[in-house]
């Protein structure tokens, strides 16, 4: 790069390539512009005042600079060392790509189906209330991130090659805007193709990917990993195993506990999802009657503290999806779990977001007989209760937000993006008071921040329970290996080391580096 400059521009200039070129010609001089190439390095919108501004960082490069990114990976030699990767979510997939770059052969083992087949199972959940425990919104190729909003920002302060992850997505088909947007997102319509392209690159280089293989046992000899056994009796052997099975692989947590492999209970959060008209959120956030086209559908981020029976619990918004859909994301029949996703254009008329309450140690203590699986047991029980209330279907309980605050069951529901349908009622029928009371307090506070937010204009839909892993699988800070089992590397969200697509991808790369150094 020859130079970079920051500009504060009107949206009309910032979002029009022609007007931006005119502006830069005037600002930098025609001769400079003719002898260089430029691109946007960073873009953020400042909507705090009525005069909306766009902050742009422009990078200037030599005229012959090549911006193109290659998806091709080097071919693996026959003698390459091998590593088992359990789970093809962002942690497993980015680790696989990194292993190939390092000349190590990844063998990816995934319980679910490839993205194309998986789509049919999602349709069956939405249309016929049928949940396949191996192929659903959490399980299958690409993991929980495939049919999601594809937000790619992370609150994690851990450093890593964020730009490299974004460039990999772009090389496999994501829009290059994600390289400079302050809040990049891909969209559920684009993610499956991108994930399939990443998988094809791994296979073309000599890696292996096995779908429909659920790991049911670890082969451990003398406290060292030797391989895994799958439900179909397939066996894979290697002495390095990256375990990236996500926050919903309850059978894996149970297996680790049954085998005496150390795991720990971990705090997480439970609550509901709130849905509004997107136009309401736009008006509230941009303070305009109608959102101009150059502005993206508005989002929000809310956080407060509650006090119930003398215990402080955080209440916060989680995974906000502007212009999105609420989706059924249970991993077994008879549970009700919701989450949110949106297409790349974020053009549904609804805005949704999780509003969740932190689960604290005192809450986990109610389930202490389950040891490290206390949080998992709590999640499961509440999910089953919600499922029983809707007769084992995938319908979700809904309640107008003000009705919830006032403790009144709702008798009707607003139109919704949630395809399986709503059953109006009362959240307290399945939410324990240590979650419902802080939630009600939180909504009252949020209504002060966004007037009307917690009125009956919006409705809450339950249950939002898969916010992060209820279990931590310990690992050494330096080697990233499990402290008891040689060759076992807990990774990503399931191990408690990530919370979202970007942080899971970064953790996958981190673990791949640690494993490569261990040979
Ligand atoms: P996962 O993605 O959970 O992947 C784990 C994989 O392991 C799965 O493919 C699973 O099938 C496989 N597996 C499990 N058990 C076994 C077994 N026994 N044998 C073999 N394979 C197994 N995050 C964001 O950052 N932005 C978003 O916009 C966003 N939206 C979301 C929307 C939805 C609907 C959902 C459900 C999640 C969303 N998330 C989002 C969260 C994000 O998807 C996760 O944080 C991320 O995918 C975690 O990555 P991971 O690789 O650690 O685990």
Coordinates of C-alpha atoms and ligand atoms in Angstrom, one line a residue:
X1 CA 0.0 0.0 0.0
X2 CA 1.3 3.4 -0.9
X3 CA -0.9 5.5 1.4
X4 CA -4.2 5.4 3.3
X5 CA -6.6 8.2 4.2
X6 CA -9.7 8.5 6.5
X7 CA -12.7 10.5 5.2
X8 CA -16.0 11.4 6.8
X9 CA -18.5 11.6 3.9
X10 CA -22.2 11.8 3.3
X11 CA -23.9 8.4 2.5
X12 CA -24.7 9.7 -1.0
X13 CA -21.0 10.0 -1.8
X14 CA -19.7 7.0 0.2
X15 CA -22.1 4.5 -1.3
X16 CA -21.8 5.6 -5.0
X17 CA -18.6 4.4 -6.7
X18 CA -18.9 7.2 -9.3
X19 CA -19.4 10.0 -6.7
X20 CA -16.6 8.6 -4.6
X21 CA -14.2 8.6 -7.6
X22 CA -15.1 12.2 -8.3
X23 CA -14.5 13.1 -4.6
X24 CA -11.1 11.3 -4.5
X25 CA -10.0 13.0 -7.8
X26 CA -10.8 16.4 -6.2
X27 CA -9.1 15.4 -2.9
X28 CA -6.0 13.5 -4.1
X29 CA -5.5 15.1 -7.6
X30 CA -6.2 13.4 -10.9
X31 CA -2.5 12.6 -11.6
X32 CA -2.2 10.6 -8.3
X33 CA -5.4 8.8 -8.9
X34 CA -4.4 7.8 -12.4
X35 CA -1.1 6.3 -11.3
X36 CA -2.7 4.2 -8.4
X37 CA -5.4 1.8 -7.6
X38 CA -7.6 2.3 -4.5
X39 CA -10.1 0.3 -2.4
X40 CA -12.2 0.8 0.7
X41 CA -10.3 -0.7 3.7
X42 CA -12.9 0.1 6.4
X43 CA -16.5 1.5 6.4
X44 CA -18.7 2.4 9.3
X45 CA -21.9 4.4 9.6
X46 CA -22.3 7.1 12.2
X47 CA -26.1 7.5 12.8
X48 CA -25.9 9.3 16.2
X49 CA -27.1 12.6 14.9
X50 CA -29.8 13.4 12.3
X51 CA -27.0 14.2 9.8
X52 CA -25.9 10.6 9.0
X53 CA -22.2 10.3 8.2
X54 CA -20.1 7.5 6.8
X55 CA -16.5 7.0 8.0
X56 CA -14.4 5.6 5.1
X57 CA -10.7 4.5 5.1
X58 CA -9.3 4.3 1.6
X59 CA -6.1 2.4 0.8
X60 CA -4.0 3.5 -2.3
X61 CA -1.9 0.8 -4.0
X62 CA 0.5 0.5 -7.0
X63 CA -1.3 0.5 -10.3
X64 CA -0.5 -3.2 -10.9
X65 CA -1.4 -4.4 -7.4
X66 CA -3.4 -7.7 -7.5
X67 CA -6.4 -7.7 -5.1
X68 CA -7.6 -11.2 -6.2
X69 CA -7.7 -14.0 -3.6
X70 CA -7.1 -17.6 -4.4
X71 CA -9.2 -20.5 -2.9
X72 CA -6.7 -23.1 -4.1
X73 CA -4.7 -25.0 -1.5
X74 CA -1.4 -26.8 -2.0
X75 CA -1.6 -30.6 -2.6
X76 CA -0.7 -32.7 0.4
X77 CA 2.3 -35.1 0.0
X78 CA 1.5 -38.9 0.5
X79 CA 3.7 -38.9 3.6
X80 CA 1.7 -36.1 5.3
X81 CA 1.0 -36.6 9.0
X82 CA -2.7 -36.9 9.8
X83 CA -5.1 -35.3 12.3
X84 CA -8.7 -36.2 13.1
X85 CA -11.1 -33.3 13.2
X86 CA -14.4 -34.0 14.8
X87 CA -17.0 -31.5 13.6
X88 CA -17.1 -29.4 10.4
X89 CA -18.3 -26.2 12.0
X90 CA -16.2 -23.0 11.5
X91 CA -13.7 -24.3 14.1
X92 CA -13.2 -27.6 12.3
X93 CA -13.3 -26.3 8.8
X94 CA -10.8 -23.4 9.3
X95 CA -8.5 -25.8 11.2
X96 CA -8.7 -28.2 8.2
X97 CA -7.7 -25.5 5.8
X98 CA -4.9 -24.4 8.0
X99 CA -3.6 -28.0 8.4
X100 CA -3.5 -28.4 4.6
X101 CA -1.5 -25.1 4.3
X102 CA 0.9 -26.6 6.9
X103 CA 1.2 -29.9 4.9
X104 CA -0.8 -32.0 7.5
X105 CA -3.7 -34.2 6.3
X106 CA -7.0 -33.3 8.0
X107 CA -9.6 -36.1 8.3
X108 CA -12.9 -34.4 9.1
X109 CA -15.6 -36.5 10.7
X110 CA -19.1 -35.0 10.7
X111 CA -22.3 -36.5 12.1
X112 CA -24.5 -34.5 9.8
X113 CA -25.1 -34.4 6.1
X114 CA -23.6 -32.1 3.4
X115 CA -25.2 -28.7 3.0
X116 CA -27.4 -29.7 0.1
X117 CA -28.9 -32.7 1.9
X118 CA -29.1 -30.8 5.1
X119 CA -31.4 -28.2 3.6
X120 CA -34.1 -30.9 3.1
X121 CA -34.0 -31.8 6.8
X122 CA -34.4 -28.1 7.7
X123 CA -37.5 -28.0 5.5
X124 CA -38.8 -31.1 7.3
X125 CA -38.4 -29.3 10.7
X126 CA -40.3 -26.2 9.5
X127 CA -43.0 -28.0 7.6
X128 CA -43.6 -31.3 9.4
X129 CA -42.0 -30.7 12.9
X130 CA -39.6 -33.5 12.3
X131 CA -36.1 -33.0 13.9
X132 CA -33.3 -35.3 12.8
X133 CA -30.9 -35.5 15.7
X134 CA -27.9 -35.6 13.3
X135 CA -29.1 -33.0 10.7
X136 CA -30.7 -29.8 11.8
X137 CA -30.0 -26.1 12.3
X138 CA -27.0 -26.9 14.6
X139 CA -25.7 -30.2 13.1
X140 CA -24.4 -30.9 9.6
X141 CA -21.8 -29.5 7.2
X142 CA -20.6 -26.0 8.3
X143 CA -22.0 -26.5 11.8
X144 CA -24.3 -24.0 13.5
X145 CA -22.9 -21.3 11.4
X146 CA -24.2 -22.5 8.0
X147 CA -27.9 -21.5 8.3
X148 CA -27.3 -18.4 10.3
X149 CA -27.0 -14.7 9.9
X150 CA -23.4 -15.1 9.2
X151 CA -22.4 -12.1 11.4
X152 CA -18.6 -12.1 11.3
X153 CA -17.7 -9.8 14.2
X154 CA -16.5 -10.9 17.5
X155 CA -16.6 -9.3 20.9
X156 CA -13.7 -11.5 21.9
X157 CA -10.6 -9.5 22.6
X158 CA -8.4 -12.5 21.7
X159 CA -6.2 -11.6 18.7
X160 CA -6.0 -13.7 15.6
X161 CA -5.9 -13.3 11.9
X162 CA -9.4 -11.9 11.5
X163 CA -8.5 -10.5 8.1
X164 CA -7.3 -13.9 7.0
X165 CA -10.6 -15.5 8.0
X166 CA -12.5 -12.9 6.0
X167 CA -10.2 -13.3 3.0
X168 CA -10.8 -17.1 3.1
X169 CA -14.6 -16.5 3.0
X170 CA -14.2 -14.0 0.1
X171 CA -11.9 -16.5 -1.8
X172 CA -14.7 -19.0 -1.5
X173 CA -17.5 -16.7 -2.7
X174 CA -18.4 -14.2 0.0
X175 CA -19.0 -10.6 -1.1
X176 CA -15.8 -8.6 -0.8
X177 CA -17.7 -6.0 1.3
X178 CA -17.1 -8.1 4.3
X179 CA -13.4 -7.1 4.1
X180 CA -14.2 -3.5 5.0
X181 CA -17.6 -3.3 6.7
X182 CA -17.4 -2.5 10.4
X183 CA -20.1 -5.2 11.0
X184 CA -19.6 -7.7 8.2
X185 CA -22.2 -10.4 7.6
X186 CA -22.6 -13.0 4.9
X187 CA -26.3 -14.2 5.0
X188 CA -27.8 -17.6 5.1
X189 CA -28.5 -17.7 1.3
X190 CA -24.7 -17.5 0.6
X191 CA -23.1 -19.5 3.4
X192 CA -23.9 -23.0 2.1
X193 CA -22.2 -22.4 -1.2
X194 CA -19.1 -20.9 0.6
X195 CA -18.9 -23.8 3.0
X196 CA -19.2 -26.4 0.2
X197 CA -16.4 -24.6 -1.7
X198 CA -14.1 -24.7 1.4
X199 CA -14.8 -28.4 1.8
X200 CA -14.1 -29.0 -1.9
X201 CA -10.7 -27.2 -1.6
X202 CA -9.8 -29.4 1.4
X203 CA -10.7 -32.6 -0.5
X204 CA -8.9 -31.4 -3.7
X205 CA -5.7 -30.9 -1.8
X206 CA -5.8 -34.5 -0.4
X207 CA -7.8 -34.0 2.9
X208 CA -10.8 -36.3 3.8
X209 CA -14.3 -35.3 4.8
X210 CA -16.7 -37.9 6.0
X211 CA -20.4 -37.0 6.4
X212 CA -23.0 -39.1 8.2
X213 CA -20.4 -40.3 10.7
X214 CA -21.3 -39.6 14.3
X215 CA -18.4 -40.2 16.8
X216 CA -19.7 -42.4 19.6
X217 CA -16.4 -43.3 21.3
X218 CA -12.8 -42.2 21.7
X219 CA -10.1 -44.8 21.6
X220 CA -7.7 -43.9 24.5
X221 CA -4.7 -46.0 25.4
X222 CA -2.3 -45.1 28.3
X223 CA -4.0 -41.6 28.5
X224 CA -3.3 -40.9 24.8
X225 CA -5.7 -40.6 22.0
X226 CA -5.5 -43.3 19.4
X227 CA -8.7 -42.7 17.4
X228 CA -12.5 -42.7 17.3
X229 CA -15.4 -45.1 16.6
X230 CA -18.5 -43.9 14.8
X231 CA -22.2 -45.0 15.0
X232 CA -21.8 -47.0 11.7
X233 CA -18.8 -48.9 13.2
X234 CA -16.3 -47.0 11.1
X235 CA -13.0 -46.5 13.0
X236 CA -10.4 -43.8 12.3
X237 CA -7.0 -43.8 13.8
X238 CA -4.6 -40.9 14.6
X239 CA -2.8 -39.7 17.7
X240 CA -3.9 -36.1 17.4
X241 CA -7.6 -35.2 17.6
X242 CA -9.2 -31.8 17.4
X243 CA -12.6 -31.9 19.1
X244 CA -14.8 -29.2 17.6
X245 CA -18.3 -30.6 18.1
X246 CA -20.0 -27.3 19.2
X247 CA -22.3 -26.3 22.1
X248 CA -25.1 -28.8 21.3
X249 CA -23.2 -32.1 21.2
X250 CA -24.6 -33.3 24.5
X251 CA -23.7 -36.9 23.7
X252 CA -20.0 -35.9 23.5
X253 CA -20.1 -34.1 26.8
X254 CA -21.8 -37.2 28.3
X255 CA -19.2 -39.5 26.7
X256 CA -16.4 -37.5 28.1
X257 CA -17.9 -37.6 31.6
X258 CA -18.6 -41.3 31.4
X259 CA -15.0 -42.0 30.4
X260 CA -13.7 -39.9 33.3
X261 CA -12.2 -37.2 31.0
X262 CA -12.2 -34.0 33.0
X263 CA -14.9 -31.4 32.0
X264 CA -16.3 -28.5 33.9
X265 CA -19.7 -26.7 34.2
X266 CA -19.6 -23.3 32.6
X267 CA -21.9 -20.3 32.9
X268 CA -24.0 -19.5 29.9
X269 CA -27.3 -17.6 29.3
X270 CA -31.0 -18.5 28.7
X271 CA -33.9 -16.3 27.7
X272 CA -36.2 -15.7 24.8
X273 CA -36.1 -14.1 21.3
X274 CA -37.9 -10.8 20.7
X275 CA -39.4 -9.9 17.4
X276 CA -40.4 -6.5 16.1
X277 CA -41.2 -5.0 12.7
X278 CA -37.9 -3.9 11.2
X279 CA -39.5 -0.5 10.4
X280 CA -40.0 0.0 14.2
X281 CA -36.3 -0.6 14.9
X282 CA -35.2 1.6 11.9
X283 CA -37.3 4.5 13.2
X284 CA -36.1 4.1 16.7
X285 CA -32.4 3.8 15.8
X286 CA -32.1 6.2 12.9
X287 CA -34.8 8.6 14.0
X288 CA -36.3 8.8 10.6
X289 CA -39.8 8.0 9.4
X290 CA -38.6 5.7 6.6
X291 CA -35.1 4.2 6.3
X292 CA -33.3 5.6 3.2
X293 CA -32.0 2.9 0.9
X294 CA -28.3 3.6 1.6
X295 CA -28.7 2.7 5.2
X296 CA -28.7 -1.0 6.3
X297 CA -31.6 -2.3 8.3
X298 CA -30.9 -1.0 11.9
X299 CA -29.8 -3.2 14.7
X300 CA -29.4 -2.8 18.5
X301 CA -27.2 -4.0 21.3
X302 CA -28.7 -3.8 24.8
X303 CA -27.3 -4.7 28.2
X304 CA -28.4 -4.2 31.7
X305 CA -28.1 -5.7 35.2
X306 CA -30.9 -7.2 37.2
X307 CA -31.3 -8.0 40.9
X308 CA -33.5 -11.0 41.8
X309 CA -33.5 -12.2 45.4
X310 CA -30.2 -10.3 46.0
X311 CA -28.4 -11.9 43.1
X312 CA -27.1 -9.8 40.2
X313 CA -27.5 -11.3 36.7
X314 CA -26.7 -9.7 33.4
X315 CA -29.6 -9.3 30.9
X316 CA -28.4 -8.7 27.3
X317 CA -29.3 -8.9 23.7
X318 CA -27.7 -11.7 21.8
X319 CA -27.3 -12.5 18.1
X320 CA -29.5 -9.7 16.8
X321 CA -30.7 -10.4 13.2
X322 CA -32.0 -7.3 11.4
X323 CA -34.3 -8.2 8.5
X324 CA -34.2 -11.8 9.6
X325 CA -36.1 -14.9 10.5
X326 CA -36.6 -16.8 13.7
X327 CA -35.7 -20.5 13.2
X328 CA -36.3 -23.8 15.1
X329 CA -32.9 -24.9 16.3
X330 CA -33.6 -27.9 18.5
X331 CA -31.3 -30.9 18.1
X332 CA -33.8 -33.5 19.3
X333 CA -37.6 -34.0 18.9
X334 CA -39.7 -32.8 21.8
X335 CA -37.5 -29.8 22.5
X336 CA -38.3 -26.2 21.6
X337 CA -35.3 -24.0 20.9
X338 CA -35.2 -20.9 18.7
X339 CA -32.4 -18.8 17.2
X340 CA -32.2 -16.2 14.4
X341 CA -30.8 -15.9 10.9
X342 CA -31.0 -13.6 8.0
X343 CA -30.3 -13.5 4.3
X344 CA -27.5 -11.4 2.9
X345 CA -29.9 -8.5 2.0
X346 CA -31.5 -8.6 5.4
X347 CA -34.8 -7.8 3.7
X348 CA -37.4 -9.6 5.8
X349 CA -39.8 -7.2 7.4
X350 CA -38.9 -8.5 10.9
X351 CA -36.1 -7.8 13.3
X352 CA -35.3 -10.4 15.9
X353 CA -32.8 -10.8 18.7
X354 CA -32.2 -13.0 21.7
X355 CA -32.7 -11.4 25.0
X356 CA -31.0 -13.6 27.6
X357 CA -30.1 -13.8 31.3
X358 CA -26.7 -14.9 32.5
X359 CA -26.9 -18.2 34.5
X360 CA -24.8 -17.8 37.6
X361 CA -23.2 -20.3 40.0
X362 CA -26.2 -20.2 42.4
X363 CA -28.5 -21.3 39.5
X364 CA -26.1 -24.2 38.5
X365 CA -26.1 -25.3 42.1
X366 CA -29.7 -26.4 41.8
X367 CA -28.4 -29.1 39.5
X368 CA -25.3 -30.0 41.4
X369 CA -26.0 -33.8 41.4
X370 CA -25.2 -33.6 37.6
X371 CA -21.7 -32.4 38.3
X372 CA -20.1 -30.8 35.3
X373 CA -23.3 -31.4 33.3
X374 CA -25.4 -29.2 35.6
X375 CA -25.9 -26.5 33.0
X376 CA -26.6 -29.0 30.2
X377 CA -29.2 -30.6 32.4
X378 CA -30.8 -27.3 33.1
X379 CA -31.0 -26.4 29.4
X380 CA -32.4 -29.8 28.5
X381 CA -35.1 -29.6 31.2
X382 CA -36.3 -26.2 30.2
X383 CA -36.2 -27.1 26.5
X384 CA -38.3 -30.2 27.2
X385 CA -40.8 -28.2 29.2
X386 CA -41.3 -25.8 26.4
X387 CA -41.7 -28.8 24.0
X388 CA -44.3 -30.4 26.2
X389 CA -46.4 -27.2 26.2
X390 CA -46.7 -27.3 22.4
X391 CA -47.5 -31.0 22.3
X392 CA -44.0 -32.1 21.1
X393 CA -44.4 -29.9 17.9
X394 CA -41.9 -27.3 16.8
X395 CA -44.4 -24.4 17.5
X396 CA -43.0 -21.9 19.9
X397 CA -44.7 -20.1 22.9
X398 CA -45.2 -16.4 22.3
X399 CA -46.2 -13.5 24.5
X400 CA -46.6 -9.8 23.9
X401 CA -43.7 -8.1 25.7
X402 CA -45.8 -5.8 27.9
X403 CA -48.1 -8.8 28.8
X404 CA -45.0 -10.7 29.9
X405 CA -43.8 -7.8 32.1
X406 CA -47.3 -7.5 33.6
X407 CA -47.5 -11.3 34.1
X408 CA -50.6 -11.7 31.8
X409 CA -50.7 -14.7 29.4
X410 CA -51.3 -13.5 25.8
X411 CA -54.3 -14.9 23.9
X412 CA -53.2 -13.9 20.4
X413 CA -50.0 -13.4 18.5
X414 CA -48.6 -10.9 15.9
X415 CA -47.7 -12.3 12.5
X416 CA -44.2 -13.8 12.7
X417 CA -41.2 -14.9 10.7
X418 CA -41.2 -18.2 12.6
X419 CA -42.5 -20.8 10.1
X420 CA -43.6 -23.7 12.5
X421 CA -46.0 -21.2 14.1
X422 CA -46.7 -19.7 17.5
X423 CA -48.8 -20.7 20.5
X424 CA -49.7 -17.6 22.5
X425 CA -49.3 -18.1 26.3
X426 CA -47.1 -17.3 29.2
X427 CA -43.3 -17.7 29.3
X428 CA -43.3 -18.4 33.1
X429 CA -44.9 -21.8 32.4
X430 CA -41.5 -23.1 31.3
X431 CA -39.0 -20.4 32.4
X432 CA -37.9 -20.6 36.1
X433 CA -38.3 -17.4 38.1
X434 CA -34.6 -16.9 38.3
X435 CA -34.7 -16.3 34.5
X436 CA -38.2 -14.8 34.0
X437 CA -37.9 -12.2 36.8
X438 CA -34.5 -10.8 35.6
X439 CA -35.9 -10.8 32.0
X440 CA -38.9 -8.8 33.0
X441 CA -36.6 -6.3 34.8
X442 CA -34.4 -6.1 31.7
X443 CA -37.3 -5.4 29.4
X444 CA -38.4 -2.5 31.6
X445 CA -34.9 -1.0 31.4
X446 CA -34.6 -1.6 27.6
X447 CA -37.9 0.3 27.1
X448 CA -36.2 3.4 28.5
X449 CA -33.3 3.0 26.1
X450 CA -35.6 2.4 23.0
X451 CA -39.1 3.7 23.8
X452 CA -41.7 1.2 22.7
X453 CA -39.2 -1.7 22.7
X454 CA -41.0 -3.6 25.4
X455 CA -44.6 -2.6 24.5
X456 CA -47.1 -4.9 23.0
X457 CA -45.8 -3.8 19.5
X458 CA -43.3 -6.6 19.9
X459 CA -43.6 -10.2 21.0
X460 CA -41.2 -12.6 22.7
X461 CA -40.8 -16.1 21.5
X462 CA -39.3 -18.9 23.5
X463 CA -37.0 -20.6 24.2
X464 CA -33.5 -19.2 23.5
X465 CA -31.2 -21.6 25.3
X466 CA -28.2 -22.4 23.0
X467 CA -26.3 -19.2 23.5
X468 CA -23.0 -20.8 24.4
X469 CA -21.7 -24.1 25.7
X470 CA -22.8 -25.1 29.2
X471 CA -19.6 -27.1 29.5
X472 CA -15.9 -26.3 29.4
X473 CA -13.4 -28.9 28.2
X474 CA -10.1 -27.8 29.9
X475 CA -6.9 -27.4 27.9
X476 CA -3.4 -26.3 28.7
X477 CA -2.9 -22.6 28.0
X478 CA 0.3 -23.1 25.9
X479 CA 0.0 -26.5 24.2
X480 CA -3.9 -26.3 24.0
X481 CA -3.9 -30.1 24.8
X482 CA -6.3 -31.6 27.3
X483 CA -4.5 -31.8 30.7
X484 CA -5.2 -35.5 31.1
X485 CA -5.4 -37.0 27.6
X486 CA -2.4 -36.6 25.2
X487 CA -3.4 -35.7 21.7
X488 CA -6.9 -34.4 22.6
X489 CA -7.4 -30.8 21.6
X490 CA -10.7 -29.3 22.7
X491 CA -11.6 -26.5 20.2
X492 CA -14.2 -23.9 19.3
X493 CA -17.5 -23.2 21.0
X494 CA -18.1 -26.7 22.4
X495 CA -14.9 -26.6 24.5
X496 CA -15.8 -23.1 25.8
X497 CA -13.2 -21.3 23.6
X498 CA -15.4 -19.4 21.2
X499 CA -18.8 -17.7 20.9
X500 CA -19.6 -17.2 17.3
X501 CA -18.4 -17.9 13.8
X502 CA -15.4 -15.6 13.8
X503 CA -14.1 -16.6 17.2
X504 CA -14.7 -20.3 16.4
X505 CA -12.7 -20.0 13.1
X506 CA -9.9 -18.2 14.9
X507 CA -9.8 -20.9 17.6
X508 CA -9.7 -23.6 14.9
X509 CA -6.6 -21.9 13.4
X510 CA -5.0 -21.5 16.8
X511 CA -5.4 -25.2 17.6
X512 CA -4.1 -26.2 14.2
X513 CA -1.0 -24.2 14.9
X514 CA -0.6 -25.8 18.3
X515 CA -1.0 -29.3 16.9
X516 CA 1.4 -28.6 14.0
X517 CA 4.0 -27.5 16.6
X518 CA 3.4 -30.7 18.6
X519 CA 4.7 -33.1 15.9
Ligands
LIG1 P1 -20.4 -25.8 15.5 O1 -20.7 -24.8 14.4 O2 -21.5 -26.1 16.4 O3 -20.0 -27.2 14.8 C1 -19.9 -28.4 15.4 C2 -20.1 -29.5 14.4 O4 -19.8 -30.7 15.1 C3 -21.5 -29.6 13.8 O5 -21.4 -29.6 12.4 C4 -22.0 -31.0 14.3 O6 -22.8 -31.6 13.4 C5 -20.7 -31.7 14.6 N1 -20.8 -32.8 15.6 C6 -21.4 -32.7 16.8 N2 -21.3 -33.9 17.5 C7 -20.6 -34.7 16.6 C8 -20.2 -36.1 16.8 N3 -20.5 -36.8 17.8 N4 -19.6 -36.7 15.7 C9 -19.3 -35.9 14.6 N5 -19.7 -34.6 14.4 C10 -20.3 -34.0 15.4 N6 -22.6 -16.9 15.2 C11 -22.1 -15.8 14.7 O7 -21.0 -15.4 14.9 N7 -22.9 -15.0 13.8 C12 -24.2 -15.4 13.5 O8 -24.9 -14.7 12.8 C13 -24.7 -16.6 14.1 N8 -26.0 -16.9 13.9 C14 -26.4 -18.2 14.3 C15 -27.7 -18.6 13.9 C16 -28.1 -19.9 14.3 C17 -29.5 -20.3 13.8 C18 -27.3 -20.7 15.1 C19 -27.8 -22.1 15.5 C20 -26.1 -20.2 15.5 C21 -25.6 -19.0 15.1 N9 -24.3 -18.5 15.5 C22 -23.9 -17.3 14.9 C23 -23.4 -19.2 16.4 C24 -22.3 -19.9 15.5 O9 -23.0 -20.6 14.5 C25 -21.5 -20.8 16.4 O10 -20.9 -20.0 17.4 C26 -20.4 -21.5 15.6 O11 -20.9 -22.2 14.6 C27 -19.5 -22.4 16.5 O12 -18.6 -23.1 15.7 P2 -18.0 -24.5 16.1 O13 -17.2 -24.9 14.9 O14 -17.3 -24.3 17.4 O15 -19.2 -25.5 16.4

